[in-house]
Structures are given as structure tokens and as C-alpha cells.
mmCIF file of C-alpha atoms and ligand atoms in Angstrom:
data_model
loop_
_atom_site.group_PDB
_atom_site.id
_atom_site.type_symbol
_atom_site.label_atom_id
_atom_site.label_comp_id
_atom_site.label_asym_id
_atom_site.label_seq_id
_atom_site.Cartn_x
_atom_site.Cartn_y
_atom_site.Cartn_z
ATOM 1 C CA MET A 176 -0.078 -0.089 0.127
ATOM 2 C CA SER A 177 1.542 3.324 -0.854
ATOM 3 C CA ALA A 178 2.068 5.815 2.001
ATOM 4 C CA ILE A 179 -0.037 8.736 2.654
ATOM 5 C CA ARG A 180 1.612 11.894 1.314
ATOM 6 C CA ASN A 181 1.640 14.850 3.775
ATOM 7 C CA ARG A 182 1.931 18.537 2.179
ATOM 8 C CA GLN A 183 3.982 20.888 4.248
ATOM 9 C CA ILE A 184 4.665 24.492 4.116
ATOM 10 C CA LEU A 185 8.229 25.412 5.795
ATOM 11 C CA LEU A 186 9.426 28.687 6.887
ATOM 12 C CA ALA A 187 12.482 28.983 4.343
ATOM 13 C CA ALA A 188 13.446 32.864 5.411
ATOM 14 C CA ARG A 189 12.983 35.205 8.040
ATOM 15 C CA PRO A 190 10.712 38.086 6.522
ATOM 16 C CA VAL A 191 12.344 41.373 6.451
ATOM 17 C CA GLY A 192 9.558 44.023 6.680
ATOM 18 C CA GLU A 193 6.370 42.578 5.519
ATOM 19 C CA ILE A 194 5.769 38.770 4.804
ATOM 20 C CA LYS A 195 6.494 37.752 1.172
ATOM 21 C CA SER A 196 5.284 34.201 0.012
ATOM 22 C CA THR A 197 8.729 33.447 -0.680
ATOM 23 C CA ASP A 198 9.533 33.168 3.016
ATOM 24 C CA PHE A 199 7.991 29.942 2.673
ATOM 25 C CA LYS A 200 8.819 26.616 1.048
ATOM 26 C CA TYR A 201 6.807 23.876 -0.140
ATOM 27 C CA GLN A 202 7.408 20.113 0.149
ATOM 28 C CA GLU A 203 5.934 16.831 0.039
ATOM 29 C CA VAL A 204 6.664 13.731 2.642
ATOM 30 C CA ASP A 205 5.249 10.603 3.819
ATOM 31 C CA ALA A 206 2.799 11.298 6.418
ATOM 32 C CA PRO A 207 4.379 9.845 10.022
ATOM 33 C CA GLU A 208 3.019 6.656 11.258
ATOM 34 C CA PRO A 209 1.145 6.994 15.164
ATOM 35 C CA GLY A 210 3.323 4.947 17.721
ATOM 36 C CA GLU A 211 1.982 3.805 20.899
ATOM 37 C CA GLY A 212 -0.087 6.045 22.884
ATOM 38 C CA GLN A 213 -0.504 8.449 19.561
ATOM 39 C CA ALA A 214 -2.910 9.284 17.090
ATOM 40 C CA LEU A 215 -2.549 10.460 13.156
ATOM 41 C CA ILE A 216 -4.470 13.522 12.565
ATOM 42 C CA ARG A 217 -5.655 14.933 9.452
ATOM 43 C CA ASN A 218 -5.743 18.725 9.383
ATOM 44 C CA LEU A 219 -9.267 20.199 8.011
ATOM 45 C CA TYR A 220 -8.815 24.026 9.007
ATOM 46 C CA LEU A 221 -5.763 26.181 9.840
ATOM 47 C CA SER A 222 -6.042 29.323 11.742
ATOM 48 C CA LEU A 223 -4.038 32.302 10.318
ATOM 49 C CA ASP A 224 -2.859 34.872 13.184
ATOM 50 C CA PRO A 225 -1.089 38.141 13.203
ATOM 51 C CA ALA A 226 1.183 36.453 15.943
ATOM 52 C CA MET A 227 2.691 34.476 13.376
ATOM 53 C CA ARG A 228 4.594 37.459 12.139
ATOM 54 C CA GLY A 229 6.356 37.351 15.390
ATOM 55 C CA TRP A 230 6.905 33.644 15.360
ATOM 56 C CA MET A 231 8.768 34.026 12.214
ATOM 57 C CA ARG A 232 11.322 36.390 13.757
ATOM 58 C CA GLU A 233 14.526 35.696 15.829
ATOM 59 C CA GLY A 234 14.541 37.132 19.516
ATOM 60 C CA ASP A 235 12.907 36.931 22.931
ATOM 61 C CA SER A 236 9.144 36.425 23.024
ATOM 62 C CA TYR A 237 6.492 34.669 24.871
ATOM 63 C CA ILE A 238 7.052 31.540 22.842
ATOM 64 C CA GLU A 239 10.257 30.104 21.007
ATOM 65 C CA PRO A 240 10.471 31.350 17.138
ATOM 66 C CA VAL A 241 9.784 28.837 14.513
ATOM 67 C CA ARG A 242 13.444 27.549 13.064
ATOM 68 C CA LEU A 243 14.069 27.734 9.617
ATOM 69 C CA GLY A 244 13.251 24.739 7.931
ATOM 70 C CA ASP A 245 10.524 23.842 10.104
ATOM 71 C CA VAL A 246 6.862 23.410 9.120
ATOM 72 C CA MET A 247 5.177 26.757 10.054
ATOM 73 C CA ARG A 248 3.595 26.781 13.114
ATOM 74 C CA GLY A 249 -0.401 27.158 13.360
ATOM 75 C CA GLY A 250 -3.297 26.176 15.514
ATOM 76 C CA THR A 251 -5.445 23.715 13.517
ATOM 77 C CA ILE A 252 -8.732 21.414 13.591
ATOM 78 C CA GLY A 253 -8.368 18.006 12.401
ATOM 79 C CA GLU A 254 -9.703 14.830 12.217
ATOM 80 C CA VAL A 255 -8.215 11.391 13.627
ATOM 81 C CA VAL A 256 -7.495 9.084 11.080
ATOM 82 C CA LYS A 257 -5.597 6.424 12.802
ATOM 83 C CA SER A 258 -5.123 6.063 16.660
ATOM 84 C CA ASN A 259 -3.024 3.793 18.990
ATOM 85 C CA SER A 260 -4.313 5.931 21.739
ATOM 86 C CA ALA A 261 -7.213 5.686 24.391
ATOM 87 C CA GLU A 262 -7.702 9.489 24.261
ATOM 88 C CA PHE A 263 -8.473 10.015 20.666
ATOM 89 C CA LYS A 264 -10.437 7.484 18.268
ATOM 90 C CA PRO A 265 -10.987 7.590 14.670
ATOM 91 C CA GLY A 266 -13.256 10.168 13.485
ATOM 92 C CA ASP A 267 -12.891 12.505 16.661
ATOM 93 C CA LYS A 268 -12.253 16.147 15.831
ATOM 94 C CA VAL A 269 -9.111 17.603 17.412
ATOM 95 C CA PHE A 270 -7.871 20.922 18.201
ATOM 96 C CA GLY A 271 -3.883 21.404 18.379
ATOM 97 C CA MET A 272 -0.805 22.826 17.182
ATOM 98 C CA GLY A 273 -1.284 20.998 13.783
ATOM 99 C CA ASN A 274 1.002 23.583 11.930
ATOM 100 C CA TRP A 275 0.848 24.213 8.104
ATOM 101 C CA GLN A 276 0.614 20.721 6.929
ATOM 102 C CA ASP A 277 -1.900 17.895 6.073
ATOM 103 C CA TYR A 278 -0.863 15.387 8.808
ATOM 104 C CA TRP A 279 0.457 15.261 12.395
ATOM 105 C CA ILE A 280 0.892 13.126 15.444
ATOM 106 C CA ALA A 281 -1.153 13.836 18.502
ATOM 107 C CA GLY A 282 0.118 12.159 21.689
ATOM 108 C CA PRO A 283 0.114 12.890 25.762
ATOM 109 C CA LYS A 284 2.481 15.802 25.397
ATOM 110 C CA SER A 285 1.149 17.335 22.270
ATOM 111 C CA GLY A 286 -1.547 19.644 23.811
ATOM 112 C CA ALA A 287 -4.098 18.058 21.512
ATOM 113 C CA ARG A 288 -7.759 18.034 22.661
ATOM 114 C CA ALA A 289 -10.780 16.088 21.228
ATOM 115 C CA LEU A 290 -13.592 18.542 20.678
ATOM 116 C CA PRO A 291 -17.000 17.710 22.149
ATOM 117 C CA ALA A 292 -19.054 15.649 19.260
ATOM 118 C CA ASP A 293 -22.408 17.087 20.172
ATOM 119 C CA VAL A 294 -21.984 20.827 19.957
ATOM 120 C CA PRO A 295 -24.358 22.622 17.533
ATOM 121 C CA PHE A 296 -21.756 25.362 16.149
ATOM 122 C CA PRO A 297 -19.566 24.900 12.933
ATOM 123 C CA LEU A 298 -16.417 23.241 13.348
ATOM 124 C CA THR A 299 -14.460 26.524 12.090
ATOM 125 C CA ASN A 300 -15.850 28.171 15.369
ATOM 126 C CA PHE A 301 -13.247 26.207 17.397
ATOM 127 C CA LEU A 302 -10.718 28.455 15.554
ATOM 128 C CA SER A 303 -13.107 31.815 15.852
ATOM 129 C CA VAL A 304 -15.356 32.743 18.237
ATOM 130 C CA LEU A 305 -15.099 29.504 20.314
ATOM 131 C CA GLY A 306 -11.291 29.525 20.007
ATOM 132 C CA ILE A 307 -8.070 31.250 20.908
ATOM 133 C CA THR A 308 -9.574 34.159 19.167
ATOM 134 C CA GLY A 309 -12.732 34.274 21.265
ATOM 135 C CA LEU A 310 -10.741 33.474 24.434
ATOM 136 C CA THR A 311 -8.276 36.372 23.917
ATOM 137 C CA ALA A 312 -11.232 38.561 23.718
ATOM 138 C CA TYR A 313 -12.829 37.258 26.584
ATOM 139 C CA PHE A 314 -10.251 37.171 29.067
ATOM 140 C CA GLY A 315 -8.631 40.293 27.788
ATOM 141 C CA ILE A 316 -11.564 42.497 28.191
ATOM 142 C CA LEU A 317 -12.849 40.714 31.167
ATOM 143 C CA ASP A 318 -9.988 40.100 33.411
ATOM 144 C CA VAL A 319 -7.464 42.695 32.364
ATOM 145 C CA GLY A 320 -9.723 45.379 31.069
ATOM 146 C CA LEU A 321 -12.353 44.910 34.250
ATOM 147 C CA PRO A 322 -15.199 46.680 32.361
ATOM 148 C CA LYS A 323 -18.209 48.044 34.390
ATOM 149 C CA ALA A 324 -21.440 49.628 33.004
ATOM 150 C CA GLY A 325 -21.518 53.061 31.966
ATOM 151 C CA GLU A 326 -17.641 53.294 31.305
ATOM 152 C CA THR A 327 -16.244 54.130 27.990
ATOM 153 C CA VAL A 328 -14.258 51.350 25.942
ATOM 154 C CA VAL A 329 -12.288 51.881 23.030
ATOM 155 C CA VAL A 330 -11.163 49.019 20.705
ATOM 156 C CA SER A 331 -8.476 48.742 18.025
ATOM 157 C CA THR A 332 -8.876 46.410 14.865
ATOM 158 C CA ALA A 333 -12.700 46.592 16.253
ATOM 159 C CA ALA A 334 -14.010 44.955 12.971
ATOM 160 C CA GLY A 335 -11.228 42.175 13.260
ATOM 161 C CA ALA A 336 -11.574 38.582 14.650
ATOM 162 C CA VAL A 337 -10.652 39.506 18.369
ATOM 163 C CA GLY A 338 -11.713 43.144 18.245
ATOM 164 C CA SER A 339 -15.208 42.442 17.325
ATOM 165 C CA ILE A 340 -16.016 40.025 20.131
ATOM 166 C CA VAL A 341 -14.164 42.619 22.838
ATOM 167 C CA CYS A 342 -16.760 45.097 21.194
ATOM 168 C CA GLN A 343 -19.880 42.848 21.878
ATOM 169 C CA ILE A 344 -18.684 41.738 25.470
ATOM 170 C CA ALA A 345 -18.279 45.231 26.521
ATOM 171 C CA LYS A 346 -21.215 46.468 25.101
ATOM 172 C CA ASN A 347 -23.127 43.675 26.703
ATOM 173 C CA LYS A 348 -21.455 44.794 30.369
ATOM 174 C CA GLY A 349 -23.264 48.154 29.665
ATOM 175 C CA CYS A 350 -20.447 50.118 28.457
ATOM 176 C CA ARG A 351 -20.047 52.929 25.611
ATOM 177 C CA VAL A 352 -18.161 51.191 22.819
ATOM 178 C CA VAL A 353 -16.227 53.112 20.280
ATOM 179 C CA GLY A 354 -14.607 51.107 17.563
ATOM 180 C CA ILE A 355 -11.631 51.923 15.349
ATOM 181 C CA ALA A 356 -11.162 50.128 11.892
ATOM 182 C CA GLY A 357 -9.837 50.650 8.485
ATOM 183 C CA SER A 358 -12.704 50.991 6.090
ATOM 184 C CA ASP A 359 -16.117 52.407 6.101
ATOM 185 C CA ASP A 360 -17.748 49.022 5.325
ATOM 186 C CA LYS A 361 -16.028 47.676 8.460
ATOM 187 C CA CYS A 362 -17.210 50.823 10.644
ATOM 188 C CA ALA A 363 -20.981 50.263 9.046
ATOM 189 C CA TRP A 364 -20.546 46.591 10.157
ATOM 190 C CA LEU A 365 -19.685 47.546 13.728
ATOM 191 C CA ILE A 366 -22.502 50.177 14.158
ATOM 192 C CA ASN A 367 -25.193 48.441 12.290
ATOM 193 C CA ASP A 368 -24.409 44.690 12.941
ATOM 194 C CA LEU A 369 -22.756 44.746 16.169
ATOM 195 C CA GLY A 370 -24.848 47.760 17.673
ATOM 196 C CA ILE A 371 -21.674 49.623 19.164
ATOM 197 C CA ASP A 372 -21.992 53.541 19.813
ATOM 198 C CA ALA A 373 -19.567 54.908 17.361
ATOM 199 C CA ALA A 374 -16.931 53.811 14.766
ATOM 200 C CA ILE A 375 -13.823 55.529 13.431
ATOM 201 C CA ASN A 376 -12.180 54.929 9.952
ATOM 202 C CA TYR A 377 -8.510 55.347 11.003
ATOM 203 C CA LYS A 378 -7.715 55.726 7.362
ATOM 204 C CA THR A 379 -9.550 58.575 6.367
ATOM 205 C CA GLN A 380 -10.776 60.337 9.736
ATOM 206 C CA SER A 381 -8.515 62.071 12.353
ATOM 207 C CA VAL A 382 -8.731 59.731 15.124
ATOM 208 C CA ALA A 383 -8.104 62.128 17.761
ATOM 209 C CA ALA A 384 -10.933 64.414 16.544
ATOM 210 C CA GLU A 385 -13.550 61.731 16.142
ATOM 211 C CA LEU A 386 -12.516 60.035 19.597
ATOM 212 C CA ARG A 387 -13.152 63.500 21.446
ATOM 213 C CA LYS A 388 -16.755 63.564 19.596
ATOM 214 C CA ALA A 389 -17.235 60.108 20.647
ATOM 215 C CA CYS A 390 -16.095 59.890 24.280
ATOM 216 C CA PRO A 391 -17.598 62.682 25.766
ATOM 217 C CA ASN A 392 -16.722 60.915 29.267
ATOM 218 C CA LYS A 393 -13.127 60.535 28.099
ATOM 219 C CA ILE A 394 -11.705 56.766 27.816
ATOM 220 C CA ASP A 395 -11.853 54.263 30.818
ATOM 221 C CA ILE A 396 -10.568 51.237 28.967
ATOM 222 C CA TYR A 397 -8.635 50.933 25.803
ATOM 223 C CA PHE A 398 -8.330 47.387 24.054
ATOM 224 C CA ASP A 399 -5.061 47.916 22.132
ATOM 225 C CA ASN A 400 -4.552 45.651 19.045
ATOM 226 C CA VAL A 401 -2.073 48.025 17.239
ATOM 227 C CA GLY A 402 -0.015 50.264 19.396
ATOM 228 C CA GLY A 403 1.583 52.973 17.716
ATOM 229 C CA GLU A 404 0.153 56.482 16.688
ATOM 230 C CA ILE A 405 -3.214 55.212 17.876
ATOM 231 C CA LEU A 406 -1.935 54.103 21.132
ATOM 232 C CA ASN A 407 -0.544 57.466 21.955
ATOM 233 C CA THR A 408 -3.390 59.218 21.041
ATOM 234 C CA VAL A 409 -5.764 57.297 23.181
ATOM 235 C CA LEU A 410 -3.253 57.696 26.363
ATOM 236 C CA GLY A 411 -3.636 61.326 25.912
ATOM 237 C CA MET A 412 -7.574 61.214 26.607
ATOM 238 C CA ILE A 413 -7.873 58.357 29.328
ATOM 239 C CA ASN A 414 -9.657 58.773 32.583
ATOM 240 C CA VAL A 415 -8.443 58.307 36.267
ATOM 241 C CA HIS A 416 -8.036 54.613 37.028
ATOM 242 C CA ALA A 417 -8.142 53.681 33.031
ATOM 243 C CA ARG A 418 -7.133 50.245 32.017
ATOM 244 C CA VAL A 419 -5.241 49.993 28.700
ATOM 245 C CA VAL A 420 -5.284 46.243 27.558
ATOM 246 C CA ILE A 421 -2.200 45.733 25.213
ATOM 247 C CA CYS A 422 -3.345 42.492 23.524
ATOM 248 C CA GLY A 423 -1.548 43.261 20.184
ATOM 249 C CA ALA A 424 0.482 46.002 18.202
ATOM 250 C CA ILE A 425 0.031 45.169 14.529
ATOM 251 C CA THR A 426 1.491 48.515 13.417
ATOM 252 C CA GLN A 427 4.906 47.123 14.661
ATOM 253 C CA TYR A 428 5.033 43.464 13.678
ATOM 254 C CA ASN A 429 6.678 44.382 10.401
ATOM 255 C CA ALA A 430 9.065 47.206 11.503
ATOM 256 C CA THR A 431 12.648 47.177 10.591
ATOM 257 C CA GLN A 432 13.859 50.102 12.675
ATOM 258 C CA ALA A 433 13.312 50.487 16.334
ATOM 259 C CA VAL A 434 9.786 51.834 17.136
ATOM 260 C CA PRO A 435 9.252 55.126 19.142
ATOM 261 C CA GLY A 436 7.319 54.754 22.569
ATOM 262 C CA PRO A 437 4.119 56.513 23.346
ATOM 263 C CA SER A 438 5.177 60.212 24.207
ATOM 264 C CA ASN A 439 1.685 60.339 26.003
ATOM 265 C CA TYR A 440 2.710 57.783 28.406
ATOM 266 C CA ILE A 441 3.053 60.371 31.390
ATOM 267 C CA SER A 442 -0.524 60.052 31.278
ATOM 268 C CA LEU A 443 -0.401 56.639 33.087
ATOM 269 C CA LEU A 444 1.003 58.668 35.927
ATOM 270 C CA THR A 445 -1.358 61.850 36.006
ATOM 271 C CA LYS A 446 -4.372 59.639 35.691
ATOM 272 C CA ARG A 447 -3.147 56.876 38.005
ATOM 273 C CA SER A 448 -3.957 54.252 35.163
ATOM 274 C CA ARG A 449 -2.672 50.928 34.322
ATOM 275 C CA MET A 450 -1.204 49.386 31.028
ATOM 276 C CA GLU A 451 -0.852 45.987 31.275
ATOM 277 C CA GLY A 452 0.311 43.292 28.357
ATOM 278 C CA PHE A 453 -1.844 39.992 28.106
ATOM 279 C CA VAL A 454 -0.957 36.643 26.204
ATOM 280 C CA VAL A 455 -3.954 34.546 26.063
ATOM 281 C CA ILE A 456 -1.857 31.302 26.709
ATOM 282 C CA ASP A 457 -1.583 32.239 30.242
ATOM 283 C CA TYR A 458 -5.286 31.657 30.685
ATOM 284 C CA MET A 459 -5.630 28.195 29.271
ATOM 285 C CA HIS A 460 -6.206 26.725 32.566
ATOM 286 C CA ARG A 461 -9.448 28.488 32.452
ATOM 287 C CA ALA A 462 -10.301 27.763 28.714
ATOM 288 C CA MET A 463 -13.358 25.829 29.618
ATOM 289 C CA GLU A 464 -14.971 28.651 31.339
ATOM 290 C CA GLY A 465 -14.608 30.903 28.228
ATOM 291 C CA VAL A 466 -15.903 28.344 25.843
ATOM 292 C CA MET A 467 -19.002 27.574 27.766
ATOM 293 C CA GLN A 468 -19.775 31.342 28.381
ATOM 294 C CA LEU A 469 -18.926 32.172 24.591
ATOM 295 C CA GLY A 470 -20.928 29.502 23.312
ATOM 296 C CA GLN A 471 -23.866 30.404 25.679
ATOM 297 C CA TRP A 472 -23.879 34.036 24.173
ATOM 298 C CA LEU A 473 -23.638 32.779 20.562
ATOM 299 C CA ALA A 474 -26.534 30.150 21.104
ATOM 300 C CA GLU A 475 -28.592 33.239 22.600
ATOM 301 C CA GLY A 476 -27.552 35.503 19.744
ATOM 302 C CA LYS A 477 -25.801 37.950 21.926
ATOM 303 C CA LEU A 478 -22.549 37.609 19.988
ATOM 304 C CA LYS A 479 -22.068 37.652 15.996
ATOM 305 C CA HIS A 480 -18.887 37.043 14.344
ATOM 306 C CA ARG A 481 -17.723 36.589 10.981
ATOM 307 C CA GLU A 482 -15.110 34.132 9.442
ATOM 308 C CA ASP A 483 -13.128 34.463 6.150
ATOM 309 C CA ILE A 484 -12.316 31.134 4.819
ATOM 310 C CA VAL A 485 -9.543 30.435 2.155
ATOM 311 C CA GLU A 486 -9.580 27.471 0.351
ATOM 312 C CA GLY A 487 -6.438 25.263 0.369
ATOM 313 C CA LEU A 488 -3.297 25.158 2.200
ATOM 314 C CA GLU A 489 -1.169 26.204 -0.883
ATOM 315 C CA ASN A 490 -2.720 29.606 -0.359
ATOM 316 C CA ALA A 491 -1.779 30.148 3.060
ATOM 317 C CA PRO A 492 1.461 32.217 2.276
ATOM 318 C CA ASN A 493 -0.724 34.497 0.514
ATOM 319 C CA ALA A 494 -3.505 34.615 2.544
ATOM 320 C CA ILE A 495 -1.621 35.717 5.734
ATOM 321 C CA LEU A 496 -0.518 38.568 3.937
ATOM 322 C CA ARG A 497 -4.419 39.814 4.142
ATOM 323 C CA LEU A 498 -4.113 40.250 7.981
ATOM 324 C CA PHE A 499 -1.618 43.114 7.165
ATOM 325 C CA ASP A 500 -3.267 44.913 4.454
ATOM 326 C CA GLY A 501 -6.883 44.676 6.246
ATOM 327 C CA SER A 502 -8.597 42.591 3.507
ATOM 328 C CA ASN A 503 -9.867 39.857 5.964
ATOM 329 C CA LYS A 504 -13.172 40.221 6.972
ATOM 330 C CA GLY A 505 -13.357 38.458 10.305
ATOM 331 C CA LYS A 506 -11.362 35.451 11.846
ATOM 332 C CA LEU A 507 -8.770 34.338 8.774
ATOM 333 C CA ILE A 508 -8.802 30.517 8.336
ATOM 334 C CA VAL A 509 -7.544 28.143 5.569
ATOM 335 C CA LYS A 510 -9.722 25.304 4.548
ATOM 336 C CA ILE A 511 -7.080 22.281 4.087
ATOM 337 C CA ALA A 512 -9.386 19.527 3.523
HETATM 338 N N1 NAP B 40 -2.308 38.841 23.233
HETATM 339 C C1 NAP B 40 -2.737 37.766 22.581
HETATM 340 O O1 NAP B 40 -2.950 36.699 23.587
HETATM 341 C C2 NAP B 40 -3.337 37.598 21.539
HETATM 342 C C3 NAP B 40 -3.874 36.503 21.041
HETATM 343 C C4 NAP B 40 -4.580 36.799 19.696
HETATM 344 C C5 NAP B 40 -4.425 37.959 18.782
HETATM 345 N N2 NAP B 40 -3.729 38.787 19.540
HETATM 346 C C6 NAP B 40 -3.721 40.125 18.564
HETATM 347 O O2 NAP B 40 -4.963 40.579 18.615
HETATM 348 C C7 NAP B 40 -4.909 41.634 17.341
HETATM 349 C C8 NAP B 40 -6.210 41.314 16.455
HETATM 350 O O3 NAP B 40 -5.647 39.724 15.967
HETATM 351 P P1 NAP B 40 -6.599 39.095 15.060
HETATM 352 O O4 NAP B 40 -6.420 37.566 14.914
HETATM 353 O O5 NAP B 40 -8.140 39.428 15.471
HETATM 354 O O6 NAP B 40 -6.930 39.627 13.570
HETATM 355 P P2 NAP B 40 -7.687 40.512 12.892
HETATM 356 O O7 NAP B 40 -8.124 41.854 13.465
HETATM 357 O O8 NAP B 40 -8.925 39.681 12.532
HETATM 358 O O9 NAP B 40 -6.906 40.876 11.211
HETATM 359 C C9 NAP B 40 -5.889 42.043 11.527
HETATM 360 C C10 NAP B 40 -6.549 43.434 11.259
HETATM 361 O O10 NAP B 40 -5.350 44.265 11.748
HETATM 362 C C11 NAP B 40 -5.673 45.615 11.123
HETATM 363 N N3 NAP B 40 -4.652 45.975 10.959
HETATM 364 C C12 NAP B 40 -3.554 45.406 9.968
HETATM 365 N N4 NAP B 40 -2.321 46.494 10.010
HETATM 366 C C13 NAP B 40 -2.650 47.293 10.548
HETATM 367 C C14 NAP B 40 -2.090 48.496 10.841
HETATM 368 N N5 NAP B 40 -0.608 48.816 10.318
HETATM 369 N N6 NAP B 40 -2.628 49.718 11.537
HETATM 370 C C15 NAP B 40 -3.880 49.650 12.196
HETATM 371 N N7 NAP B 40 -4.666 48.047 11.829
HETATM 372 C C16 NAP B 40 -3.899 47.274 11.101
HETATM 373 C C17 NAP B 40 -6.622 45.260 10.195
HETATM 374 O O11 NAP B 40 -7.928 45.795 9.979
HETATM 375 P P3 NAP B 40 -8.052 47.165 9.650
HETATM 376 O O12 NAP B 40 -9.120 46.972 8.396
HETATM 377 O O13 NAP B 40 -8.943 47.716 10.746
HETATM 378 O O14 NAP B 40 -6.882 48.077 9.804
HETATM 379 C C18 NAP B 40 -6.683 43.839 9.839
HETATM 380 O O15 NAP B 40 -8.035 43.159 9.170
HETATM 381 C C19 NAP B 40 -3.368 41.279 16.704
HETATM 382 O O16 NAP B 40 -2.502 42.521 17.054
HETATM 383 C C20 NAP B 40 -2.810 40.203 17.474
HETATM 384 O O17 NAP B 40 -1.523 40.105 17.389
HETATM 385 C C21 NAP B 40 -3.201 38.744 20.570
#
């Protein structure tokens, strides 16, 4: 019997500036055989994330960089095709770091988790609203942002996968929510579909002038996904005891030179405020709590979300660029099989 072939996309070069499709290399190898206590997983869907740009770079971070020549790292949903493990049986759907390839081995230390069979949600939701994306929004806004009814919350990349969930959780908590996004279409979706209070197109409008109008009581929480000028502008408009959640800094991920710090940081002193970095993997021991709550809100119609699904593993190297030009509409996912 001929071996199962495994298509893989490797990291071939460390990007300088923007990612280029030539930073990746395609190869085909035989799929691995599961050993004792292991299962062979066939990937169905791959999550594409801005954080991947950081994983491609050398240097100190919250996780080791991907080594040159290794299969590119990524979270996946897959299906068990062969199993020598009591934990996984053929047909089970599994979440794990299955990477940019067709097949991988899940075992006791791989961090793979079988998904419940009887949930009324599409599988892709476990990479979006019920996956790392939803959990980032949930723990970031609730545990670090600590929203209270009546407060004003500003969210950047507000129409994106994480940002759109943050907006709705803050709105459900009774906050005034102002989103910042990169197109009129995205701003219209935020207001008309998600019901937030105001939205600012940072590409065509003055963020400072529009924030002054949209935040008459200034800003209590800023959920920051971009860093840079927008972070600096918001810092100049915070209230006493504000919370600035540093979730991401996409304006800086492609930087080739040192990035200037926010000159308005002194507001943290004058306003006795807190700016705190946050990484969702620190909350994995509470993942079930987050998934249950997000699932309940989803079932009750209190959460809307969008998924942007690209067909074909071979298209992942080009698709990831869309996170940086803003052309993704919602959680970017590659359908592998
Ligand atoms: N801390 C954590 O544990 C954690 C976990 C997951 C994600 N994150 C962070 O959360 C943020 C959002 O991630 P996501 O997966 O939800 O992606 P996403 O928001 O769905 O997609 C990225 C969006 O970023 C915006 N963007 C790209 N370049 C930009 C720039 N130079 N200036 C301003 N906006 C820019 C684009 O939207 P526009 O059209 O609005 O420009 C793009 O659609 C990222 O910063 C990511 O690193 C953090």
C-alpha cells in the first residue's frame, strides 16, 4: 500500500518587513505513523494569526521562534484518521498545534484536545469565536480590562476577529463602545450589525478629533491591538484609573527599525492608570469557562462574528498577507481538507 503523502509549508527565510510568499517553501513527504499512545490527525482547517509574524522572527518572546526549515506553526482543527491512543478514536475532531501541513501526530504531550461531538456550532468556530480568538477577547476585556457599566471602552482592529468579540462583550456589560477600523464598510458593520456606539475609520478620519466627539466622558478602557500613533492618541484621553489592555501591536510587527515609545505615557501617572500586557496562553487553564460562556452567548444571539475562509493549504502563504492589508473580514482561516 502506498504511504499517505503529507503536504507541508516550511519557514524558508525570516521576513524583513512584510511577509513575502517566498519566505515559505512547499514540500511533500510521507505522513508519519502513529506510535504507541499516539494518533494520526488529518488537518481540516488552519488558523492564520497576526502573531505568526512574531513567530517568524528571531528574538525573545513569549514563545520560541519557528526554526528555519521547520513546518510553519499554526493552530488547526483536524480529524483522527488512525489511533493507538485511548484518548482519541478515529473520526474524533481535534484542536491542536497541527501546523501548516496535512498530517501530524497527536500524543500525550502534544497539547491536542478532542472537541465535544455534540455541539451545535460549525467546526471552524473552534478556531474563531470559540477558539483562541474568542478566548483572547473574553479574558483580555474581562480579566484585564475589568469593564463596568457606564464606562467608555475604545477598541482598535474593532472589526477584526478579536476586536469584534471585545466590542460585543463590552457592550453586553453596559459600556459605551467606540471601535476603530480601517474601512467605511467595517465601521458600518460595527454600528449596524454589532450595535456599538460609534466607529472611526482611522484611514480617512482624524482619530483624535473623532475620539473627542465619540467619548464625551473620556476613555476608561482601551483594548489595544495596534500600538503606534493610535495608542499614543488614546493615552492622551484616558480617565483616572483607566485600564489599557495591550493585546497586540500590529503596526509594529513588520517594523525594521526601533519603534518610538508613546510620548503620552505620562498620562498613566497623572491619571493613576494601568497599561498591562496580556497573552491568552496564560489563561488556558480557564479555557473551558471561556468556551462555555462564549458558546452560551453565541446560542442566545448575543455574539455575532465573521469567518473569512480561504480554500487550500497552498494558498496560506498569500492569505496571511491579508491580515496586514486589512482585507480579511473576520477570523482568517484556511480550509485544508
Ligand atoms: N495577546 C494575545 O494573546 C493575542 C491573541 C490573539 C490575537 N492577538 C492580537 O490581536 C490583534 C487582532 O488579531 P486578530 O487575529 O483578531 O486579527 P484581525 O483583527 O482579524 O486582523 C488583523 C487586522 O489588523 C488591522 N491592521 C493591519 N495592519 C494594521 C495597521 N498597520 N494599523 C492598524 N490596523 C492594522 C486590519 O484591520 P483594519 O482594516 O481595521 O486595518 C486587519 O484586518 C493582533 O494585534 C493580534 O496580534 C493577541
